[in-house]
Amino acid sequence: MRLLVLGGTVFLSKAVAAEALARGHDVVAVSRGVSGTVPPGVRHVVADRDAGLPAALAAEPFDAVVDVARRPSHVRTAVAAVPHAHWVFVSTINVYADEATPGGRPGTLPLRAAITEDADGPEPATYGGAKVACEVIVRAGAAGSTVVRPGLVVGPGDPTGRFTYWVARLARAAEQPDTPVLAPGDPADLVQVIDVRDLAAWLVDLAEARTDGVLDAVAPPVPLGDLLAEVAAGCGAAPAWRWAPRGALEAAGVVPWSGERSLPLWLPRPELGGMAAHDVTASLAAGLRPRPVADTARDTLAWLRATPGATVTGLTAAEEAEVLRALDGRHEG
Ligand SMILES: NC(=O)c1ccc[n+]([C@@H]2O[C@H](COP(=O)([O-])OP(=O)(O)OC[C@H]3O[C@@H](n4cnc5c(N)ncnc54)[C@H](OP(=O)(O)O)[C@@H]3O)[C@@H](O)[C@H]2O)c1
């Protein structure tokens, strides 16, 4: 297969390029070349999609395209340039307007309004709507397409540092078994992730098979307590957990999901209770094969240790200790 990867220099799109190459496909990747490098053996075409795809690429007979774009104009010009290929478009579960209902899947949850113009505003405000517009462009303009909506993508190379927070925290717990580990919400809260390598392999499968449709891309939901226990096992830890309910975390100034002073993977309920609780029966039937979370954690830890400056978001050790002290005081009071 001749595969065009739009991206190919970071995390997911780089893993797609590497996977396709390893399977013997002929892979061309397009990026500006500012975020990283393509895997060795992949042909790199340096271009800024703000100016559309280079005309020479439109003349090449690509069988499939994998695109991770966020800007509708990028997708519009690329689909117009390579309309005859099978498109695998990487979207997001942020296209869903309903973030509260568990058990949703494509077709059962309403979508956000499409934002058809490129927007440079704060990402969360425009990201999902822009992806809706990108999906529409691909579905309408390409000869065939698979729209894939990932939830939280995790594993070695993750530039966001969210799952990596737990890997780093539990690696520390392996060395300090007597210190409790602060955990958010209720251990029964559902959560789901997908290893970047499993997602990349599936995207290449979908391109090879020219699968038509719209599919979510996450492993089946599991209780957060089970997922964190698996991460701990992958990091060689068996800590004592200190689960803190939402009100206590908010009182201590802890932020959900990502960023400074956050506990990553924490999604306040009920308003975000559907985000990481999708029904992925159709995705598994279409060949998605998630590996055990403990394996992802072990490999992410190896990557983290080998990568100075790798991103880890969330509470610092001092902040966590401060929150634990506040929780104990609150408990006694
Ligand atoms: N991480 C998650 O948990 C998560 C969850 C749901 C969905 N997703 C989706 O998964 C995908 C992640 O993709 P990714 O890991 O490959 O990261 P990404 O940051 O989306 O990668 C963007 C790629 O496009 C290139 N690019 C950016 N601007 C460009 C431009 N103007 N012209 C040409 N190339 C450009 C970048 O290279 P240069 O900067 O060098 O040009 C890079 O190779 C995205 O579609 C994201 O929406 C992620």
Tab-separated table of N, CA, C and O in Angstrom, residues 52-148:
chain	number	residue	atom	x	y	z
A	52	GLY	N	-1.843	24.568	1.877
A	52	GLY	CA	-2.342	23.402	1.142
A	52	GLY	C	-1.251	22.362	0.946
A	52	GLY	O	-0.104	22.585	1.316
A	53	LEU	N	-1.599	21.219	0.384
A	53	LEU	CA	-0.598	20.179	0.147
A	53	LEU	C	0.206	20.515	-1.105
A	53	LEU	O	-0.353	21.080	-2.052
A	54	PRO	N	1.486	20.156	-1.147
A	54	PRO	CA	2.267	20.389	-2.367
A	54	PRO	C	1.593	19.721	-3.570
A	54	PRO	O	1.133	18.583	-3.474
A	55	ALA	N	1.546	20.430	-4.705
A	55	ALA	CA	0.821	19.928	-5.884
A	55	ALA	C	1.374	18.569	-6.336
A	55	ALA	O	0.611	17.713	-6.803
A	56	ALA	N	2.679	18.366	-6.174
A	56	ALA	CA	3.277	17.103	-6.652
A	56	ALA	C	2.659	15.894	-5.942
A	56	ALA	O	2.553	14.810	-6.529
A	57	LEU	N	2.244	16.068	-4.693
A	57	LEU	CA	1.677	14.932	-3.953
A	57	LEU	C	0.349	14.482	-4.558
A	57	LEU	O	0.016	13.296	-4.564
A	58	ALA	N	-0.413	15.452	-5.076
A	58	ALA	CA	-1.726	15.124	-5.644
A	58	ALA	C	-1.578	14.194	-6.844
A	58	ALA	O	-2.507	13.449	-7.174
A	59	ALA	N	-0.425	14.227	-7.478
A	59	ALA	CA	-0.221	13.387	-8.664
A	59	ALA	C	0.208	11.972	-8.291
A	59	ALA	O	0.255	11.090	-9.147
A	60	GLU	N	0.514	11.730	-7.018
A	60	GLU	CA	0.985	10.399	-6.612
A	60	GLU	C	-0.199	9.483	-6.311
A	60	GLU	O	-1.187	9.917	-5.730
A	61	PRO	N	-0.096	8.198	-6.679
A	61	PRO	CA	-1.237	7.281	-6.504
A	61	PRO	C	-1.301	6.684	-5.096
A	61	PRO	O	-0.936	5.530	-4.879
A	62	PHE	N	-1.765	7.438	-4.128
A	62	PHE	CA	-1.877	6.919	-2.761
A	62	PHE	C	-3.106	6.025	-2.633
A	62	PHE	O	-4.172	6.336	-3.160
A	63	ASP	N	-2.931	4.915	-1.910
A	63	ASP	CA	-4.072	4.029	-1.631
A	63	ASP	C	-4.860	4.526	-0.426
A	63	ASP	O	-6.070	4.333	-0.352
A	64	ALA	N	-4.138	5.102	0.532
A	64	ALA	CA	-4.805	5.515	1.767
A	64	ALA	C	-4.094	6.729	2.360
A	64	ALA	O	-2.910	6.974	2.087
A	65	VAL	N	-4.849	7.469	3.174
A	65	VAL	CA	-4.326	8.641	3.880
A	65	VAL	C	-4.705	8.487	5.356
A	65	VAL	O	-5.834	8.095	5.665
A	66	VAL	N	-3.778	8.780	6.261
A	66	VAL	CA	-4.116	8.920	7.682
A	66	VAL	C	-3.848	10.376	8.042
A	66	VAL	O	-2.743	10.881	7.850
A	67	ASP	N	-4.874	11.061	8.550
A	67	ASP	CA	-4.752	12.495	8.857
A	67	ASP	C	-5.129	12.743	10.313
A	67	ASP	O	-6.155	12.246	10.790
A	68	VAL	N	-4.315	13.541	11.014
A	68	VAL	CA	-4.596	13.887	12.415
A	68	VAL	C	-4.943	15.367	12.583
A	68	VAL	O	-4.959	15.882	13.698
A	69	ALA	N	-5.262	16.050	11.486
A	69	ALA	CA	-5.410	17.513	11.532
A	69	ALA	C	-6.517	17.971	12.467
A	69	ALA	O	-7.480	17.250	12.743
A	70	ARG	N	-6.374	19.211	12.923
A	70	ARG	CA	-7.395	19.861	13.760
A	70	ARG	C	-8.032	21.030	13.038
A	70	ARG	O	-9.018	21.584	13.515
A	71	ARG	N	-7.451	21.476	11.946
A	71	ARG	CA	-7.947	22.680	11.252
A	71	ARG	C	-8.737	22.272	10.011
A	71	ARG	O	-8.199	21.587	9.117
A	72	PRO	N	-10.010	22.694	9.916
A	72	PRO	CA	-10.827	22.321	8.761
A	72	PRO	C	-10.183	22.681	7.423
A	72	PRO	O	-10.287	21.909	6.457
A	73	SER	N	-9.501	23.812	7.342
A	73	SER	CA	-8.904	24.197	6.044
A	73	SER	C	-7.838	23.191	5.629
A	73	SER	O	-7.684	22.904	4.438
A	74	HIS	N	-7.108	22.640	6.595
A	74	HIS	CA	-6.082	21.651	6.262
A	74	HIS	C	-6.721	20.402	5.659
A	74	HIS	O	-6.208	19.822	4.702
A	75	VAL	N	-7.835	19.993	6.236
A	75	VAL	CA	-8.500	18.782	5.761
A	75	VAL	C	-9.166	19.044	4.405
A	75	VAL	O	-9.101	18.216	3.488
A	76	ARG	N	-9.748	20.220	4.277
A	76	ARG	CA	-10.446	20.572	3.025
A	76	ARG	C	-9.476	20.510	1.843
A	76	ARG	O	-9.765	19.871	0.820
A	77	THR	N	-8.329	21.127	1.974
A	77	THR	CA	-7.393	21.163	0.843
A	77	THR	C	-6.774	19.782	0.610
A	77	THR	O	-6.548	19.397	-0.538
A	78	ALA	N	-6.560	19.029	1.668
A	78	ALA	CA	-5.937	17.704	1.500
A	78	ALA	C	-6.913	16.712	0.856
A	78	ALA	O	-6.520	15.939	-0.026
A	79	VAL	N	-8.167	16.736	1.269
A	79	VAL	CA	-9.157	15.831	0.652
A	79	VAL	C	-9.331	16.197	-0.828
A	79	VAL	O	-9.418	15.312	-1.690
A	80	ALA	N	-9.328	17.484	-1.111
A	80	ALA	CA	-9.464	17.910	-2.511
A	80	ALA	C	-8.261	17.451	-3.345
A	80	ALA	O	-8.405	17.127	-4.522
A	81	ALA	N	-7.084	17.384	-2.691
A	81	ALA	CA	-5.874	16.995	-3.430
A	81	ALA	C	-5.766	15.488	-3.616
A	81	ALA	O	-5.204	15.017	-4.609
A	82	VAL	N	-6.292	14.714	-2.660
A	82	VAL	CA	-6.150	13.243	-2.702
A	82	VAL	C	-7.524	12.594	-2.470
A	82	VAL	O	-7.713	11.833	-1.521
A	83	PRO	N	-8.474	12.838	-3.356
A	83	PRO	CA	-9.851	12.376	-3.085
A	83	PRO	C	-10.065	10.887	-3.340
A	83	PRO	O	-11.038	10.328	-2.836
A	84	HIS	N	-9.181	10.265	-4.114
A	84	HIS	CA	-9.446	8.889	-4.531
A	84	HIS	C	-8.924	7.850	-3.540
A	84	HIS	O	-9.243	6.672	-3.649
A	85	ALA	N	-8.129	8.282	-2.582
A	85	ALA	CA	-7.595	7.351	-1.574
A	85	ALA	C	-8.665	7.039	-0.534
A	85	ALA	O	-9.668	7.755	-0.410
A	86	HIS	N	-8.406	5.967	0.246
A	86	HIS	CA	-9.248	5.714	1.424
A	86	HIS	C	-8.708	6.565	2.572
A	86	HIS	O	-7.539	6.455	2.936
A	87	TRP	N	-9.555	7.376	3.184
A	87	TRP	CA	-9.123	8.274	4.258
A	87	TRP	C	-9.422	7.663	5.614
A	87	TRP	O	-10.548	7.216	5.864
A	88	VAL	N	-8.408	7.680	6.463
A	88	VAL	CA	-8.617	7.341	7.868
A	88	VAL	C	-8.383	8.640	8.630
A	88	VAL	O	-7.243	9.120	8.717
A	89	PHE	N	-9.461	9.226	9.119
A	89	PHE	CA	-9.337	10.515	9.798
A	89	PHE	C	-9.368	10.318	11.305
A	89	PHE	O	-10.304	9.715	11.845
A	90	VAL	N	-8.345	10.834	11.978
A	90	VAL	CA	-8.272	10.730	13.432
A	90	VAL	C	-8.981	11.923	14.051
A	90	VAL	O	-8.514	13.054	13.983
A	91	SER	N	-10.143	11.652	14.618
A	91	SER	CA	-10.947	12.688	15.249
A	91	SER	C	-10.758	12.591	16.761
A	91	SER	O	-9.644	12.350	17.244
A	92	THR	N	-11.817	12.694	17.533
A	92	THR	CA	-11.714	12.694	19.005
A	92	THR	C	-13.091	12.466	19.615
A	92	THR	O	-14.107	12.819	18.992
A	93	ILE	N	-13.139	11.943	20.831
A	93	ILE	CA	-14.437	11.857	21.510
A	93	ILE	C	-14.939	13.240	21.949
A	93	ILE	O	-16.087	13.355	22.367
A	94	ASN	N	-14.086	14.270	21.803
A	94	ASN	CA	-14.564	15.626	22.107
A	94	ASN	C	-15.575	16.131	21.076
A	94	ASN	O	-16.129	17.211	21.239
A	95	VAL	N	-15.840	15.358	20.022
A	95	VAL	CA	-16.909	15.764	19.082
A	95	VAL	C	-18.279	15.606	19.725
A	95	VAL	O	-19.243	16.229	19.278
A	96	TYR	N	-18.394	14.788	20.787
A	96	TYR	CA	-19.709	14.546	21.377
A	96	TYR	C	-20.109	15.704	22.284
A	96	TYR	O	-19.346	16.109	23.167
A	97	ALA	N	-21.341	16.184	22.074
A	97	ALA	CA	-21.853	17.279	22.910
A	97	ALA	C	-22.300	16.758	24.274
A	97	ALA	O	-22.298	17.493	25.254
A	98	ASP	N	-22.681	15.492	24.325
A	98	ASP	CA	-23.120	14.880	25.587
A	98	ASP	C	-21.910	14.204	26.231
A	98	ASP	O	-21.399	13.206	25.727
A	99	GLU	N	-21.449	14.780	27.334
A	99	GLU	CA	-20.269	14.240	28.023
A	99	GLU	C	-20.654	13.522	29.312
A	99	GLU	O	-19.792	13.075	30.060
A	100	ALA	N	-21.970	13.428	29.564
A	100	ALA	CA	-22.432	12.911	30.856
A	100	ALA	C	-22.961	11.483	30.791
A	100	ALA	O	-22.913	10.764	31.790
A	101	THR	N	-23.435	11.063	29.613
A	101	THR	CA	-24.141	9.782	29.529
A	101	THR	C	-23.171	8.633	29.271
A	101	THR	O	-22.538	8.582	28.207
A	102	PRO	N	-23.053	7.682	30.205
A	102	PRO	CA	-22.184	6.523	29.951
A	102	PRO	C	-22.813	5.598	28.906
A	102	PRO	O	-24.025	5.614	28.692
A	103	GLY	N	-21.969	4.789	28.273
A	103	GLY	CA	-22.465	3.781	27.337
A	103	GLY	C	-22.737	4.309	25.942
A	103	GLY	O	-23.302	3.606	25.109
A	104	GLY	N	-22.320	5.550	25.659
A	104	GLY	CA	-22.561	6.124	24.338
A	104	GLY	C	-21.624	5.546	23.296
A	104	GLY	O	-20.584	4.946	23.606
A	105	ARG	N	-22.010	5.736	22.027
A	105	ARG	CA	-21.182	5.321	20.904
A	105	ARG	C	-21.605	6.159	19.698
A	105	ARG	O	-22.638	6.842	19.773
A	106	PRO	N	-20.856	6.108	18.589
A	106	PRO	CA	-21.266	6.899	17.428
A	106	PRO	C	-22.717	6.589	17.062
A	106	PRO	O	-23.115	5.436	17.024
A	107	GLY	N	-23.481	7.605	16.845
A	107	GLY	CA	-24.879	7.406	16.471
A	107	GLY	C	-25.835	7.533	17.632
A	107	GLY	O	-27.021	7.794	17.426
A	108	THR	N	-25.356	7.353	18.867
A	108	THR	CA	-26.263	7.483	20.012
A	108	THR	C	-26.078	8.792	20.753
A	108	THR	O	-26.955	9.200	21.511
A	109	LEU	N	-24.930	9.425	20.588
A	109	LEU	CA	-24.659	10.681	21.301
A	109	LEU	C	-24.726	11.851	20.320
A	109	LEU	O	-24.207	11.738	19.199
A	110	PRO	N	-25.330	12.968	20.712
A	110	PRO	CA	-25.358	14.133	19.821
A	110	PRO	C	-23.953	14.707	19.641
A	110	PRO	O	-23.111	14.606	20.536
A	111	LEU	N	-23.739	15.311	18.473
A	111	LEU	CA	-22.442	15.934	18.199
A	111	LEU	C	-22.508	17.433	18.463
A	111	LEU	O	-23.581	18.042	18.419
A	112	ARG	N	-21.351	18.027	18.694
A	112	ARG	CA	-21.253	19.491	18.782
A	112	ARG	C	-21.554	20.095	17.413
A	112	ARG	O	-21.422	19.414	16.383
A	113	ALA	N	-21.903	21.367	17.414
A	113	ALA	CA	-22.070	22.081	16.143
A	113	ALA	C	-20.707	22.169	15.454
A	113	ALA	O	-19.685	22.415	16.101
A	114	ALA	N	-20.716	21.964	14.136
A	114	ALA	CA	-19.460	22.035	13.387
A	114	ALA	C	-18.937	23.464	13.360
A	114	ALA	O	-19.707	24.416	13.192
A	115	ILE	N	-17.623	23.596	13.551
A	115	ILE	CA	-16.964	24.905	13.397
A	115	ILE	C	-16.139	24.805	12.122
A	115	ILE	O	-15.071	24.186	12.100
A	116	THR	N	-16.655	25.378	11.053
A	116	THR	CA	-16.069	25.130	9.732
A	116	THR	C	-14.886	26.035	9.414
A	116	THR	O	-14.095	25.727	8.538
A	117	GLU	N	-14.788	27.160	10.137
A	117	GLU	CA	-13.642	28.057	9.913
A	117	GLU	C	-12.540	27.713	10.898
A	117	GLU	O	-12.816	27.303	12.026
A	118	ASP	N	-11.295	27.893	10.486
A	118	ASP	CA	-10.186	27.675	11.408
A	118	ASP	C	-10.288	28.672	12.557
A	118	ASP	O	-10.616	29.836	12.333
A	119	ALA	N	-10.022	28.199	13.760
A	119	ALA	CA	-10.093	29.093	14.914
A	119	ALA	C	-8.811	28.957	15.717
A	119	ALA	O	-8.260	27.871	15.843
A	120	ASP	N	-8.349	30.061	16.238
A	120	ASP	CA	-7.124	30.026	17.030
A	120	ASP	C	-7.398	30.255	18.505
A	120	ASP	O	-6.495	30.503	19.281
A	121	GLY	N	-8.671	30.146	18.892
A	121	GLY	CA	-9.028	30.379	20.284
A	121	GLY	C	-8.533	29.261	21.174
A	121	GLY	O	-7.872	28.339	20.713
A	122	PRO	N	-8.888	29.339	22.470
A	122	PRO	CA	-8.461	28.291	23.388
A	122	PRO	C	-8.999	26.941	22.924
A	122	PRO	O	-10.162	26.820	22.569
A	123	GLU	N	-8.124	25.958	22.888
A	123	GLU	CA	-8.455	24.671	22.265
A	123	GLU	C	-9.758	24.039	22.728
A	123	GLU	O	-10.561	23.681	21.876
A	124	PRO	N	-10.004	23.886	24.037
A	124	PRO	CA	-11.204	23.137	24.420
A	124	PRO	C	-12.480	23.752	23.865
A	124	PRO	O	-13.442	23.051	23.593
A	125	ALA	N	-12.471	25.066	23.653
A	125	ALA	CA	-13.679	25.732	23.176
A	125	ALA	C	-13.980	25.402	21.722
A	125	ALA	O	-15.127	25.430	21.300
A	126	THR	N	-12.967	25.121	20.937
A	126	THR	CA	-13.177	24.963	19.500
A	126	THR	C	-12.766	23.591	18.959
A	126	THR	O	-13.163	23.228	17.857
A	127	TYR	N	-12.003	22.850	19.740
A	127	TYR	CA	-11.399	21.604	19.255
A	127	TYR	C	-12.440	20.614	18.747
A	127	TYR	O	-12.354	20.130	17.607
A	128	GLY	N	-13.467	20.331	19.583
A	128	GLY	CA	-14.461	19.323	19.198
A	128	GLY	C	-15.260	19.751	17.980
A	128	GLY	O	-15.459	18.961	17.050
A	129	GLY	N	-15.692	21.016	17.948
A	129	GLY	CA	-16.475	21.500	16.816
A	129	GLY	C	-15.670	21.508	15.528
A	129	GLY	O	-16.197	21.207	14.442
A	130	ALA	N	-14.388	21.851	15.622
A	130	ALA	CA	-13.528	21.836	14.428
A	130	ALA	C	-13.353	20.404	13.915
A	130	ALA	O	-13.359	20.153	12.705
A	131	LYS	N	-13.221	19.453	14.850
A	131	LYS	CA	-13.090	18.049	14.422
A	131	LYS	C	-14.386	17.565	13.762
A	131	LYS	O	-14.349	16.775	12.824
A	132	VAL	N	-15.546	18.027	14.275
A	132	VAL	CA	-16.814	17.672	13.621
A	132	VAL	C	-16.771	18.136	12.163
A	132	VAL	O	-17.114	17.387	11.235
A	133	ALA	N	-16.331	19.375	11.943
A	133	ALA	CA	-16.255	19.908	10.577
A	133	ALA	C	-15.284	19.083	9.736
A	133	ALA	O	-15.582	18.763	8.573
A	134	CYS	N	-14.146	18.714	10.304
A	134	CYS	CA	-13.163	17.903	9.567
A	134	CYS	C	-13.778	16.558	9.168
A	134	CYS	O	-13.581	16.081	8.039
A	135	GLU	N	-14.513	15.940	10.105
A	135	GLU	CA	-15.155	14.657	9.806
A	135	GLU	C	-16.100	14.788	8.610
A	135	GLU	O	-16.110	13.944	7.708
A	136	VAL	N	-16.902	15.852	8.608
A	136	VAL	CA	-17.882	16.057	7.533
A	136	VAL	C	-17.164	16.203	6.190
A	136	VAL	O	-17.575	15.625	5.173
A	137	ILE	N	-16.069	16.945	6.186
A	137	ILE	CA	-15.310	17.161	4.943
A	137	ILE	C	-14.790	15.823	4.413
A	137	ILE	O	-14.893	15.517	3.222
A	138	VAL	N	-14.255	15.000	5.307
A	138	VAL	CA	-13.711	13.698	4.891
A	138	VAL	C	-14.826	12.781	4.398
A	138	VAL	O	-14.716	12.165	3.324
A	139	ARG	N	-15.902	12.685	5.163
A	139	ARG	CA	-16.995	11.770	4.790
A	139	ARG	C	-17.595	12.161	3.437
A	139	ARG	O	-17.982	11.317	2.652
A	140	ALA	N	-17.674	13.485	3.188
A	140	ALA	CA	-18.312	13.950	1.952
A	140	ALA	C	-17.366	13.915	0.756
A	140	ALA	O	-17.812	13.713	-0.372
A	141	GLY	N	-16.072	14.090	1.013
A	141	GLY	CA	-15.174	14.330	-0.118
A	141	GLY	C	-14.275	13.191	-0.532
A	141	GLY	O	-13.776	13.175	-1.670
A	142	ALA	N	-14.060	12.222	0.356
A	142	ALA	CA	-13.124	11.143	0.015
A	142	ALA	C	-13.880	9.955	-0.580
A	142	ALA	O	-15.061	9.742	-0.275
A	143	ALA	N	-13.175	9.181	-1.393
A	143	ALA	CA	-13.800	8.026	-2.049
A	143	ALA	C	-14.334	7.036	-1.008
A	143	ALA	O	-15.393	6.436	-1.182
A	144	GLY	N	-13.605	6.875	0.079
A	144	GLY	CA	-14.023	6.013	1.186
A	144	GLY	C	-13.366	6.537	2.437
A	144	GLY	O	-12.329	7.215	2.365
A	145	SER	N	-13.931	6.234	3.595
A	145	SER	CA	-13.316	6.792	4.803
A	145	SER	C	-13.675	6.012	6.060
A	145	SER	O	-14.748	5.414	6.149
A	146	THR	N	-12.752	6.051	6.997
A	146	THR	CA	-13.012	5.635	8.368
A	146	THR	C	-12.752	6.846	9.249
A	146	THR	O	-11.655	7.421	9.187
A	147	VAL	N	-13.739	7.223	10.027
A	147	VAL	CA	-13.542	8.276	11.023
A	147	VAL	C	-13.351	7.582	12.361
A	147	VAL	O	-14.190	6.776	12.777
A	148	VAL	N	-12.233	7.879	13.017
A	148	VAL	CA	-11.875	7.213	14.266
A	148	VAL	C	-11.807	8.261	15.367
A	148	VAL	O	-11.099	9.260	15.227
